[in-house]
Structures are given as structure tokens and as C-alpha cells.
Coordinates of N, CA and C in Angstrom, one line a residue:
Chain A
Q87 N 23.6 -14.7 6.5 CA 23.6 -13.3 6.0 C 24.1 -12.3 7.0
V88 N 25.0 -11.5 6.6 CA 25.6 -10.5 7.5 C 24.7 -9.3 7.7
Q89 N 24.5 -8.9 8.9 CA 23.7 -7.7 9.2 C 24.7 -6.5 9.5
L90 N 24.5 -5.4 8.9 CA 25.3 -4.2 9.2 C 24.5 -3.1 9.8
V91 N 24.9 -2.7 11.0 CA 24.2 -1.7 11.8 C 25.0 -0.4 11.9
Q92 N 24.5 0.7 11.4 CA 25.3 1.9 11.4 C 24.8 2.8 12.6
S93 N 25.7 3.8 12.8 CA 25.4 4.8 13.9 C 24.3 5.8 13.4
G94 N 23.8 6.5 14.3 CA 22.7 7.4 14.1 C 22.9 8.7 13.3
A95 N 21.9 9.4 13.0 CA 21.9 10.6 12.2 C 22.7 11.7 12.9
E96 N 23.4 12.5 12.2 CA 24.2 13.6 12.8 C 24.0 14.9 12.0
V97 N 24.1 16.0 12.8 CA 24.2 17.3 12.2 C 25.5 17.9 12.5
K98 N 26.2 18.4 11.5 CA 27.5 18.9 11.6 C 27.7 20.3 11.1
K99 N 28.6 21.1 11.6 CA 28.9 22.4 11.2 C 29.9 22.4 10.0
P100 N 29.8 23.3 9.1 CA 30.8 23.4 8.0 C 32.2 23.5 8.6
G101 N 33.2 22.8 8.0 CA 34.5 22.8 8.5 C 34.9 21.7 9.5
S102 N 33.8 21.1 10.0 CA 34.1 20.0 11.0 C 34.3 18.7 10.4
S103 N 34.4 17.6 11.2 CA 34.5 16.3 10.7 C 33.4 15.4 11.2
L104 N 33.2 14.3 10.5 CA 32.2 13.3 10.9 C 32.8 11.9 10.9
K105 N 32.3 11.1 11.8 CA 32.8 9.7 11.9 C 31.6 8.8 12.0
V106 N 31.4 7.9 11.1 CA 30.2 7.0 11.1 C 30.7 5.6 11.3
S107 N 30.0 4.9 12.1 CA 30.4 3.5 12.4 C 29.5 2.5 11.7
C108 N 30.0 1.3 11.5 CA 29.2 0.2 10.9 C 29.6 -1.1 11.5
R109 N 28.7 -1.6 12.4 CA 29.0 -2.9 13.1 C 28.5 -4.0 12.3
A110 N 29.3 -5.1 12.2 CA 28.9 -6.3 11.4 C 28.5 -7.4 12.4
F111 N 27.4 -8.0 12.1 CA 26.9 -9.2 12.9 C 26.8 -10.4 12.0
G112 N 27.6 -11.4 12.3 CA 27.6 -12.6 11.5 C 28.7 -12.5 10.4
G113 N 29.0 -13.7 9.8 CA 30.1 -13.7 8.8 C 31.5 -13.5 9.4
S114 N 32.4 -13.4 8.5 CA 33.8 -13.3 8.9 C 34.2 -11.8 8.7
F115 N 34.3 -11.1 9.7 CA 34.6 -9.6 9.6 C 35.9 -9.3 8.9
S116 N 37.0 -10.0 9.3 CA 38.3 -9.6 8.9 C 38.6 -9.8 7.4
T117 N 37.9 -10.8 6.8 CA 38.1 -11.2 5.5 C 37.1 -10.7 4.5
S118 N 36.3 -9.7 4.9 CA 35.3 -9.1 4.0 C 35.8 -7.6 3.8
A119 N 35.4 -7.1 2.7 CA 35.7 -5.7 2.4 C 34.5 -4.8 2.8
Y120 N 34.8 -3.8 3.5 CA 33.7 -2.8 3.9 C 33.9 -1.5 3.1
N121 N 32.9 -1.3 2.3 CA 32.8 -0.1 1.4 C 31.9 1.0 2.0
W122 N 32.2 2.2 1.7 CA 31.4 3.3 2.0 C 30.9 4.0 0.8
V123 N 29.6 4.2 0.7 CA 28.9 4.7 -0.4 C 28.0 5.8 0.1
R124 N 28.0 7.0 -0.6 CA 27.1 8.0 -0.1 C 26.1 8.4 -1.2
Q125 N 25.0 9.0 -0.7 CA 23.9 9.3 -1.6 C 23.4 10.7 -1.2
A126 N 23.7 11.7 -2.0 CA 23.2 13.1 -1.7 C 21.7 13.1 -2.0
P127 N 21.0 14.0 -1.4 CA 19.5 14.1 -1.6 C 19.1 14.2 -3.1
G128 N 18.3 13.2 -3.5 CA 17.8 13.2 -4.9 C 18.9 12.8 -5.9
H129 N 20.0 12.3 -5.4 CA 21.1 11.8 -6.3 C 21.3 10.4 -6.2
G130 N 22.3 9.9 -7.1 CA 22.6 8.5 -7.1 C 23.7 8.1 -6.1
L131 N 24.2 6.9 -6.3 CA 25.2 6.3 -5.4 C 26.6 6.7 -5.8
E132 N 27.5 7.0 -4.8 CA 28.8 7.4 -5.0 C 29.8 6.7 -4.1
W133 N 30.7 5.9 -4.7 CA 31.6 5.1 -3.9 C 32.7 6.0 -3.3
M134 N 33.0 5.8 -2.0 CA 34.0 6.7 -1.3 C 35.3 6.0 -1.1
G135 N 35.2 4.7 -0.7 CA 36.4 3.9 -0.4 C 36.0 2.6 0.2
S136 N 37.1 1.8 0.5 CA 36.9 0.5 1.2 C 38.1 0.1 1.9
L137 N 37.8 -0.9 2.8 CA 38.9 -1.5 3.6 C 38.6 -3.0 3.8
L138 N 39.6 -3.8 3.6 CA 39.5 -5.2 4.0 C 40.4 -5.4 5.2
P139 N 39.8 -5.5 6.4 CA 40.6 -5.5 7.6 C 41.8 -6.4 7.6
F140 N 41.7 -7.6 7.0 CA 42.8 -8.5 7.1 C 44.0 -8.0 6.5
F141 N 43.9 -7.2 5.4 CA 45.0 -6.6 4.7 C 45.4 -5.3 5.3
G142 N 44.4 -4.6 5.8 CA 44.7 -3.3 6.5 C 44.9 -2.1 5.7
T143 N 45.0 -2.2 4.4 CA 45.3 -1.0 3.6 C 44.0 -0.5 2.9
P144 N 43.5 0.7 3.3 CA 42.3 1.2 2.7 C 42.5 1.7 1.2
K145 N 41.5 1.8 0.5 CA 41.5 2.3 -0.9 C 40.4 3.4 -0.9
Y146 N 40.8 4.6 -1.5 CA 39.9 5.7 -1.5 C 39.6 6.1 -2.9
A147 N 38.4 6.6 -3.1 CA 38.0 7.2 -4.4 C 38.8 8.5 -4.6
Q148 N 39.1 8.8 -5.8 CA 39.9 10.1 -6.1 C 39.2 11.3 -5.6
N149 N 37.9 11.3 -5.7 CA 37.1 12.5 -5.2 C 37.3 12.8 -3.7
F150 N 37.7 11.8 -3.0 CA 37.7 12.0 -1.5 C 39.1 11.8 -1.0
Q151 N 40.1 11.6 -1.8 CA 41.5 11.5 -1.4 C 41.9 12.7 -0.5
G152 N 42.5 12.4 0.6 CA 43.0 13.4 1.5 C 41.9 13.9 2.5
R153 N 40.7 13.5 2.3 CA 39.6 14.0 3.2 C 38.9 12.8 3.9
V154 N 39.0 11.6 3.4 CA 38.3 10.5 4.0 C 39.4 9.5 4.6
T155 N 39.0 8.9 5.7 CA 39.8 7.9 6.4 C 38.9 6.7 6.8
I156 N 39.2 5.5 6.3 CA 38.4 4.3 6.6 C 39.3 3.4 7.5
T157 N 38.7 3.0 8.6 CA 39.4 2.2 9.6 C 38.5 1.0 10.0
A158 N 39.1 0.1 10.8 CA 38.3 -1.0 11.3 C 38.8 -1.5 12.6
D159 N 37.9 -1.9 13.5 CA 38.3 -2.5 14.8 C 37.8 -3.9 14.8
E160 N 38.8 -4.8 14.7 CA 38.5 -6.3 14.6 C 38.0 -6.8 15.9
N161 N 38.2 -6.1 17.0 CA 37.8 -6.6 18.3 C 36.3 -6.4 18.4
T162 N 35.7 -5.4 17.8 CA 34.3 -5.1 17.9 C 33.5 -5.3 16.5
N163 N 34.3 -5.8 15.5 CA 33.7 -6.1 14.2 C 33.0 -4.8 13.7
T164 N 33.7 -3.7 13.8 CA 33.1 -2.4 13.4 C 34.1 -1.7 12.4
A165 N 33.5 -1.2 11.4 CA 34.2 -0.3 10.4 C 33.8 1.1 10.6
Y166 N 34.7 2.0 10.3 CA 34.5 3.4 10.5 C 34.9 4.2 9.3
M167 N 34.1 5.3 9.1 CA 34.5 6.2 8.0 C 34.5 7.6 8.5
E168 N 35.6 8.3 8.4 CA 35.7 9.6 8.9 C 35.9 10.6 7.7
L169 N 35.2 11.7 7.6 CA 35.3 12.6 6.5 C 35.5 14.0 7.2
S170 N 36.5 14.7 6.7 CA 36.9 16.0 7.3 C 36.5 17.1 6.4
S171 N 36.7 18.4 6.9 CA 36.5 19.6 6.1 C 35.1 19.6 5.4
L172 N 34.1 19.4 6.2 CA 32.8 19.2 5.7 C 32.2 20.5 5.1
T173 N 31.5 20.4 4.0 CA 30.7 21.5 3.5 C 29.3 21.0 3.3
S174 N 28.4 22.0 2.9 CA 27.0 21.6 2.7 C 26.9 20.5 1.6
D175 N 27.8 20.4 0.7 CA 27.8 19.4 -0.4 C 28.0 18.0 0.2
D176 N 28.4 17.9 1.4 CA 28.6 16.6 2.1 C 27.3 16.1 2.7
T177 N 26.3 16.9 2.7 CA 25.0 16.5 3.2 C 24.5 15.3 2.4
A178 N 24.3 14.2 3.0 CA 24.0 13.0 2.3 C 23.6 11.8 3.3
V179 N 23.1 10.7 2.7 CA 23.0 9.5 3.5 C 24.3 8.7 3.2
Y180 N 24.9 8.2 4.2 CA 26.2 7.4 4.1 C 25.8 6.0 4.4
F181 N 26.2 5.1 3.5 CA 26.0 3.7 3.6 C 27.3 2.9 3.8
C182 N 27.3 1.9 4.6 CA 28.4 0.9 4.5 C 27.8 -0.3 3.8
A183 N 28.7 -1.0 3.1 CA 28.3 -2.1 2.3 C 29.4 -3.1 2.2
K184 N 29.0 -4.4 2.4 CA 30.1 -5.4 2.5 C 30.2 -6.2 1.2
G185 N 31.4 -6.6 0.8 CA 31.6 -7.4 -0.3 C 32.8 -8.4 0.0
A186 N 32.9 -9.4 -0.8 CA 34.0 -10.4 -0.6 C 35.4 -9.7 -0.8
S187 N 35.4 -8.7 -1.7 CA 36.6 -7.9 -1.9 C 36.1 -6.5 -2.4
T188 N 37.0 -5.6 -2.6 CA 36.6 -4.3 -3.1 C 35.9 -4.4 -4.5
S189 N 36.3 -5.3 -5.3 CA 35.8 -5.4 -6.7 C 34.6 -6.4 -6.7
S190 N 34.2 -6.9 -5.6 CA 33.0 -7.8 -5.6 C 31.7 -7.1 -5.4
P191 N 30.6 -7.7 -5.7 CA 29.3 -7.1 -5.5 C 29.1 -6.8 -4.0
F192 N 28.3 -5.7 -3.7 CA 28.1 -5.4 -2.3 C 26.8 -6.2 -1.9
D193 N 27.0 -7.3 -1.2 CA 25.9 -8.2 -0.9 C 25.2 -7.9 0.4
S194 N 25.7 -7.0 1.2 CA 25.0 -6.6 2.5 C 25.2 -5.1 2.6
W195 N 24.1 -4.4 3.0 CA 24.2 -3.0 3.2 C 23.7 -2.6 4.6
G196 N 24.3 -1.5 5.2 CA 23.8 -1.0 6.4 C 22.5 -0.1 6.1
Q197 N 21.9 0.3 7.1 CA 20.6 1.0 7.0 C 20.8 2.5 6.5
G198 N 22.0 2.9 6.6 CA 22.3 4.3 6.2 C 22.3 5.3 7.3
T199 N 23.2 6.3 7.2 CA 23.3 7.3 8.3 C 23.1 8.7 7.6
L200 N 22.1 9.4 8.0 CA 21.9 10.8 7.4 C 22.8 11.8 8.1
V201 N 23.6 12.4 7.3 CA 24.5 13.5 7.8 C 24.1 14.8 7.2
T202 N 23.7 15.8 8.0 CA 23.4 17.1 7.5 C 24.4 18.1 8.0
V203 N 25.0 18.8 7.0 CA 26.0 19.8 7.3 C 25.3 21.2 7.1
S204 N 25.2 21.9 8.2 CA 24.6 23.2 8.2 C 25.1 24.1 9.3
S205 N 25.2 25.4 9.0 CA 25.6 26.3 10.0 C 24.5 26.7 10.9
Chain B
Q197 N 28.1 13.6 -12.8 CA 28.2 12.9 -14.1 C 28.7 11.4 -13.8
S198 N 27.8 10.5 -13.9 CA 28.1 9.1 -13.6 C 28.9 8.4 -14.7
V199 N 29.8 7.5 -14.3 CA 30.6 6.8 -15.3 C 29.8 5.9 -16.2
L200 N 28.8 5.2 -15.6 CA 27.9 4.4 -16.3 C 26.6 5.2 -16.6
T201 N 26.1 5.0 -17.8 CA 24.9 5.7 -18.2 C 23.6 4.9 -18.2
Q202 N 22.6 5.4 -17.4 CA 21.3 4.8 -17.4 C 20.3 5.8 -17.8
P203 N 19.1 5.4 -18.3 CA 18.0 6.3 -18.5 C 17.5 6.8 -17.1
P204 N 17.2 8.0 -16.9 CA 16.7 8.5 -15.6 C 15.4 7.9 -15.2
S205 N 14.6 7.5 -16.1 CA 13.3 6.9 -15.7 C 12.8 5.8 -16.7
A206 N 11.9 5.0 -16.2 CA 11.3 4.0 -17.0 C 9.9 3.7 -16.4
S207 N 9.0 3.2 -17.2 CA 7.7 2.9 -16.6 C 7.0 1.8 -17.4
G208 N 6.0 1.2 -16.7 CA 5.3 0.1 -17.3 C 4.0 -0.1 -16.5
T209 N 3.1 -0.9 -17.1 CA 1.9 -1.3 -16.4 C 2.1 -2.7 -15.8
P210 N 1.3 -3.0 -14.8 CA 1.4 -4.3 -14.2 C 1.3 -5.4 -15.3
G211 N 2.2 -6.4 -15.1 CA 2.2 -7.5 -16.1 C 3.1 -7.3 -17.3
Q212 N 3.5 -6.1 -17.5 CA 4.4 -5.8 -18.7 C 5.8 -6.2 -18.3
T213 N 6.7 -6.2 -19.4 CA 8.1 -6.4 -19.2 C 8.8 -5.0 -19.5
V214 N 9.7 -4.7 -18.5 CA 10.4 -3.4 -18.7 C 11.9 -3.8 -18.7
T215 N 12.6 -3.0 -19.5 CA 14.1 -3.2 -19.6 C 14.8 -1.9 -19.3
I216 N 15.8 -2.0 -18.5 CA 16.6 -0.8 -18.2 C 18.0 -1.1 -18.7
S217 N 18.6 -0.1 -19.4 CA 19.9 -0.2 -20.0 C 20.9 0.4 -19.1
C218 N 22.2 0.0 -19.4 CA 23.3 0.5 -18.6 C 24.5 0.5 -19.6
S219 N 25.0 1.7 -19.9 CA 26.1 1.8 -20.9 C 27.4 2.2 -20.3
G220 N 28.5 1.5 -20.6 CA 29.8 1.9 -20.1 C 30.8 1.9 -21.1
S221 N 32.0 1.4 -20.8 CA 33.2 1.5 -21.7 C 34.0 0.2 -21.5
S222 N 35.1 0.2 -22.3 CA 36.0 -1.0 -22.2 C 36.7 -1.1 -20.9
S223 N 36.8 -0.1 -20.1 CA 37.5 -0.2 -18.8 C 36.6 -0.7 -17.7
N224 N 35.3 -0.7 -17.9 CA 34.4 -1.2 -16.9 C 33.5 -2.3 -17.4
I225 N 32.4 -2.1 -18.0 CA 31.5 -3.1 -18.4 C 32.2 -4.0 -19.5
G226 N 33.0 -3.4 -20.3 CA 33.7 -4.2 -21.4 C 34.6 -5.3 -20.9
T227 N 35.1 -5.2 -19.7 CA 36.0 -6.2 -19.2 C 35.6 -6.8 -17.8
N228 N 34.6 -6.2 -17.2 CA 34.2 -6.7 -15.8 C 32.7 -7.0 -15.8
T229 N 32.4 -7.7 -14.8 CA 31.0 -8.1 -14.6 C 30.1 -6.9 -14.1
V230 N 28.8 -7.0 -14.3 CA 27.9 -6.0 -13.9 C 27.0 -6.5 -12.8
N231 N 26.8 -5.6 -11.9 CA 25.8 -5.8 -10.8 C 24.7 -4.8 -10.8
W232 N 23.6 -5.2 -10.3 CA 22.4 -4.3 -10.3 C 21.9 -4.3 -8.8
Y233 N 21.5 -3.1 -8.4 CA 20.9 -2.9 -7.1 C 19.6 -2.3 -7.2
Q234 N 18.7 -2.7 -6.3 CA 17.4 -2.2 -6.2 C 17.3 -1.3 -4.9
Q235 N 16.8 -0.1 -5.0 CA 16.6 0.7 -3.8 C 15.1 1.1 -3.8
L236 N 14.4 0.5 -2.8 CA 13.0 0.9 -2.6 C 13.0 2.2 -1.9
P237 N 11.9 3.0 -2.0 CA 11.9 4.3 -1.4 C 12.2 4.3 0.1
G238 N 13.1 5.2 0.4 CA 13.5 5.4 1.8 C 14.3 4.2 2.5
T239 N 14.8 3.3 1.6 CA 15.6 2.2 2.2 C 17.0 2.2 1.6
A240 N 17.8 1.3 2.1 CA 19.1 1.1 1.6 C 19.1 0.2 0.3
P241 N 20.0 0.4 -0.6 CA 20.0 -0.5 -1.8 C 20.2 -2.0 -1.4
R242 N 19.7 -2.9 -2.3 CA 19.9 -4.3 -2.1 C 20.5 -4.9 -3.4
L243 N 21.4 -5.8 -3.3 CA 21.9 -6.5 -4.4 C 20.9 -7.3 -5.1
L244 N 20.6 -7.0 -6.4 CA 19.5 -7.6 -7.1 C 20.0 -8.7 -8.1
I245 N 21.1 -8.3 -8.9 CA 21.7 -9.1 -9.9 C 23.2 -9.0 -9.7
Q246 N 24.0 -10.1 -9.6 CA 25.4 -10.0 -9.5 C 26.0 -10.8 -10.7
N247 N 27.3 -10.4 -11.0 CA 28.0 -11.1 -12.1 C 27.2 -11.2 -13.4
N248 N 26.6 -10.1 -13.8 CA 25.9 -10.0 -15.1 C 24.5 -10.6 -15.0
G249 N 24.3 -11.8 -14.4 CA 23.0 -12.4 -14.5 C 22.6 -13.3 -13.4
Q250 N 23.4 -13.3 -12.3 CA 23.0 -14.2 -11.2 C 22.1 -13.5 -10.2
R251 N 21.1 -14.2 -9.8 CA 20.2 -13.6 -8.8 C 20.5 -14.1 -7.4
P252 N 20.8 -13.3 -6.5 CA 20.9 -13.8 -5.1 C 19.5 -14.3 -4.6
S253 N 19.6 -15.1 -3.6 CA 18.3 -15.6 -3.0 C 17.5 -14.5 -2.5
G254 N 16.2 -14.6 -2.7 CA 15.3 -13.6 -2.2 C 14.6 -12.8 -3.3
F255 N 15.2 -12.9 -4.5 CA 14.5 -12.2 -5.6 C 14.0 -13.2 -6.6
P256 N 12.7 -12.9 -7.1 CA 12.1 -13.9 -8.0 C 12.8 -13.9 -9.4
D257 N 12.5 -14.9 -10.2 CA 13.1 -15.0 -11.5 C 12.5 -14.1 -12.5
R258 N 11.6 -13.2 -12.0 CA 11.1 -12.1 -12.9 C 12.2 -11.1 -13.3
F259 N 13.2 -11.1 -12.4 CA 14.3 -10.2 -12.6 C 15.5 -11.0 -13.3
S260 N 16.0 -10.4 -14.4 CA 17.1 -11.0 -15.1 C 18.0 -10.0 -15.6
G261 N 19.3 -10.3 -15.7 CA 20.3 -9.4 -16.2 C 21.1 -10.0 -17.3
S262 N 21.6 -9.2 -18.2 CA 22.5 -9.6 -19.3 C 23.5 -8.6 -19.6
K263 N 24.5 -9.0 -20.4 CA 25.6 -8.1 -20.8 C 26.1 -8.4 -22.2
S264 N 26.3 -7.4 -22.9 CA 26.9 -7.5 -24.3 C 27.8 -6.4 -24.6
G265 N 29.1 -6.7 -24.8 CA 30.1 -5.7 -25.1 C 30.2 -4.7 -23.9
T266 N 30.0 -3.5 -24.2 CA 30.1 -2.4 -23.1 C 28.8 -2.0 -22.6
S267 N 27.7 -2.8 -22.8 CA 26.4 -2.5 -22.2 C 25.8 -3.6 -21.5
A268 N 24.9 -3.3 -20.6 CA 24.2 -4.3 -19.8 C 22.8 -3.9 -19.7
S269 N 21.9 -4.9 -19.4 CA 20.5 -4.5 -19.2 C 19.9 -5.4 -18.1
L270 N 18.9 -4.8 -17.5 CA 18.1 -5.4 -16.5 C 16.7 -5.5 -17.0
A271 N 16.1 -6.7 -17.0 CA 14.7 -6.9 -17.5 C 13.9 -7.4 -16.3
I272 N 12.7 -6.8 -16.2 CA 11.7 -7.1 -15.2 C 10.5 -7.5 -15.9
S273 N 10.1 -8.8 -15.8 CA 8.9 -9.3 -16.4 C 7.8 -9.4 -15.4
G274 N 6.5 -9.5 -15.9 CA 5.4 -9.6 -15.0 C 5.4 -8.5 -14.0
L275 N 5.6 -7.2 -14.4 CA 5.8 -6.1 -13.5 C 4.7 -6.0 -12.5
Q276 N 5.1 -5.7 -11.2 CA 4.2 -5.6 -10.1 C 4.4 -4.2 -9.4
S277 N 3.5 -3.8 -8.7 CA 3.5 -2.5 -8.1 C 4.7 -2.4 -7.1
E278 N 5.0 -3.5 -6.5 CA 6.1 -3.5 -5.5 C 7.5 -3.4 -6.2
D279 N 7.6 -3.4 -7.5 CA 8.8 -3.3 -8.2 C 9.2 -1.8 -8.4
E280 N 8.3 -0.9 -8.0 CA 8.5 0.5 -8.1 C 9.7 0.9 -7.2
A281 N 10.8 1.3 -7.8 CA 12.0 1.6 -7.0 C 13.0 2.3 -8.0
D282 N 14.2 2.6 -7.4 CA 15.3 3.0 -8.2 C 16.2 1.9 -8.4
Y283 N 16.8 1.8 -9.6 CA 17.6 0.7 -10.0 C 19.0 1.2 -10.5
Y284 N 20.1 0.7 -9.9 CA 21.4 1.1 -10.2 C 22.2 0.0 -10.8
C285 N 23.0 0.3 -11.9 CA 24.0 -0.7 -12.3 C 25.3 -0.3 -11.8
A286 N 26.2 -1.2 -11.7 CA 27.6 -1.0 -11.1 C 28.6 -2.0 -11.7
A287 N 29.8 -1.5 -11.8 CA 30.9 -2.4 -12.3 C 32.2 -1.9 -11.8
W288 N 33.2 -2.8 -11.8 CA 34.5 -2.3 -11.5 C 35.1 -1.6 -12.7
D289 N 35.9 -0.5 -12.4 CA 36.5 0.2 -13.5 C 38.0 0.0 -13.4
D290 N 38.6 -0.6 -14.4 CA 40.1 -0.8 -14.3 C 40.9 0.5 -14.4
S291 N 40.4 1.4 -15.1 CA 41.2 2.7 -15.2 C 41.2 3.5 -13.9
L292 N 40.0 3.5 -13.2 CA 39.9 4.2 -12.0 C 40.3 3.4 -10.8
S293 N 40.4 2.1 -11.0 CA 40.7 1.1 -9.9 C 39.6 1.3 -8.8
S294 N 38.4 1.4 -9.2 CA 37.3 1.6 -8.2 C 36.0 1.1 -8.8
P295 N 35.0 0.8 -8.0 CA 33.7 0.5 -8.5 C 33.0 1.8 -9.0
V296 N 32.2 1.7 -10.0 CA 31.5 2.8 -10.5 C 30.0 2.5 -10.7
F297 N 29.2 3.5 -10.5 CA 27.8 3.3 -10.6 C 27.2 4.0 -11.7
G298 N 26.0 3.6 -12.2 CA 25.2 4.4 -13.1 C 24.4 5.4 -12.2
G299 N 23.8 6.3 -12.9 CA 23.1 7.4 -12.2 C 21.7 7.0 -11.6
G300 N 21.3 5.8 -12.0 CA 20.1 5.2 -11.4 C 18.9 5.5 -12.4
T301 N 18.0 4.5 -12.3 CA 16.7 4.6 -13.1 C 15.5 4.5 -12.2
K302 N 14.7 5.5 -12.2 CA 13.5 5.4 -11.4 C 12.4 4.7 -12.2
L303 N 12.0 3.5 -11.6 CA 10.9 2.7 -12.3 C 9.6 3.1 -11.7
T304 N 8.6 3.5 -12.5 CA 7.3 3.7 -12.1 C 6.3 2.7 -12.7
V305 N 5.5 2.1 -11.8 CA 4.5 1.2 -12.3 C 3.2 1.9 -12.4
L306 N 2.7 2.1 -13.6 CA 1.5 2.9 -13.8 C 0.2 2.2 -13.4

């Protein structure tokens, strides 16, 4: 079973950017898809995008195109999600989740990272 | 507005069977498999049912999933207090080329 450990909570100013990390322990990092899913307070799950490091080409949800960047460092088995031009609507818990591919079930999840956007 | 439609809430008493529905369309549930996730309060979601009806190790056979046409359902039998959680359905959507989620169903054990 793969364990995903995410970076800690952050407070951001409107207009700034955030970068959340997700380190994988166990399994084959390069041949798994790392998805990012966010959950606004009191709301459901929203897929943001994914990256399978072996292929290197990320895929993004239409709602986040142009604002989100997903990368991976195969040397440290860490996936990253960067979101720019933050507004208060981006206040949410951000999860990374692993699957065999982007269309596969998300079989391992990180603990979540709370991001608060406030002036 | 979620692509997949779930009832916002469901409830039952201990020992009962509860069913949660998930409605989609031909571009998602109609042509792809459905997964279900359980999210206990204050925790990350966990994969509960994959590929319509397969249970990953760690979940008892009280949990079962099924799919018919463009709808799916999750059944929980022998309801227990620890089943109180939010449940989400998900599927790949061919039109969006992305996974989509239901809005989630909050299960209360009375």
C-alpha cells in the first residue's frame, strides 16, 4: 500500500500562488498517476488534474486550465500542484490521490492540505 | 453543480440496509465503471468500491455496489454507527476527458 504524505497547511494572500507537495512512499512512483482533488468547506470533491510521471504530460480540468500546474520529481518521489491567482474561492483542502492511470480509481490518498486564502 | 447526481442525505438505524443512488449519463456511468469513496469526518476519502462492485481489502462485505445503465448504487447492510460518513460516487467522463464526482451523500446512523 502506497502512503502519500502532503505538505502542511498554508495561509495565502489573494492574488498569490500556492504550491502543495505530495511525497509517495512505496509502490512505483513513475508509473502511477497522481491526481489533485480539492474540497471547499462544506462542499464535495472536485478534480483538478493529474500527472503520470513516466509520460510527463499533465492533464488539467477545464475549470483550472491556465491556473494550475502539476509536476513531479522522480528523484524524491514527490508530486507538486501549483495554483496561481488565488481568490477566497480557492480556500479548500487539497488532496493528492494515486491511481494506476488518470481514469483509474484513486486507491491511495494523502492526508490533505488546508489552504486558506485571506487578506 | 456536480456532473453525477446523488441525494444530499440518507439515514438509517443500526442493522438496517441503506442504499445511496448515483445518476449520470451516457458519457460517464453509461460507458465507464463507477467507484465509490467513503469520507469519515475530518479525514481524507478512501476507495470503498471500485469498478462498479469490487471491494478493496479492508472493507467488509456489508458494502456492495452495482450499476445499471446510467445509474449506480451503493448498498450498506447491517448498518453500524461507524458507517456514518460522506459517500461519493465517481466515474470517468468521456466528453470531459476527466473523472467526475457526485456531490456526495451524508449518511446518518440514527
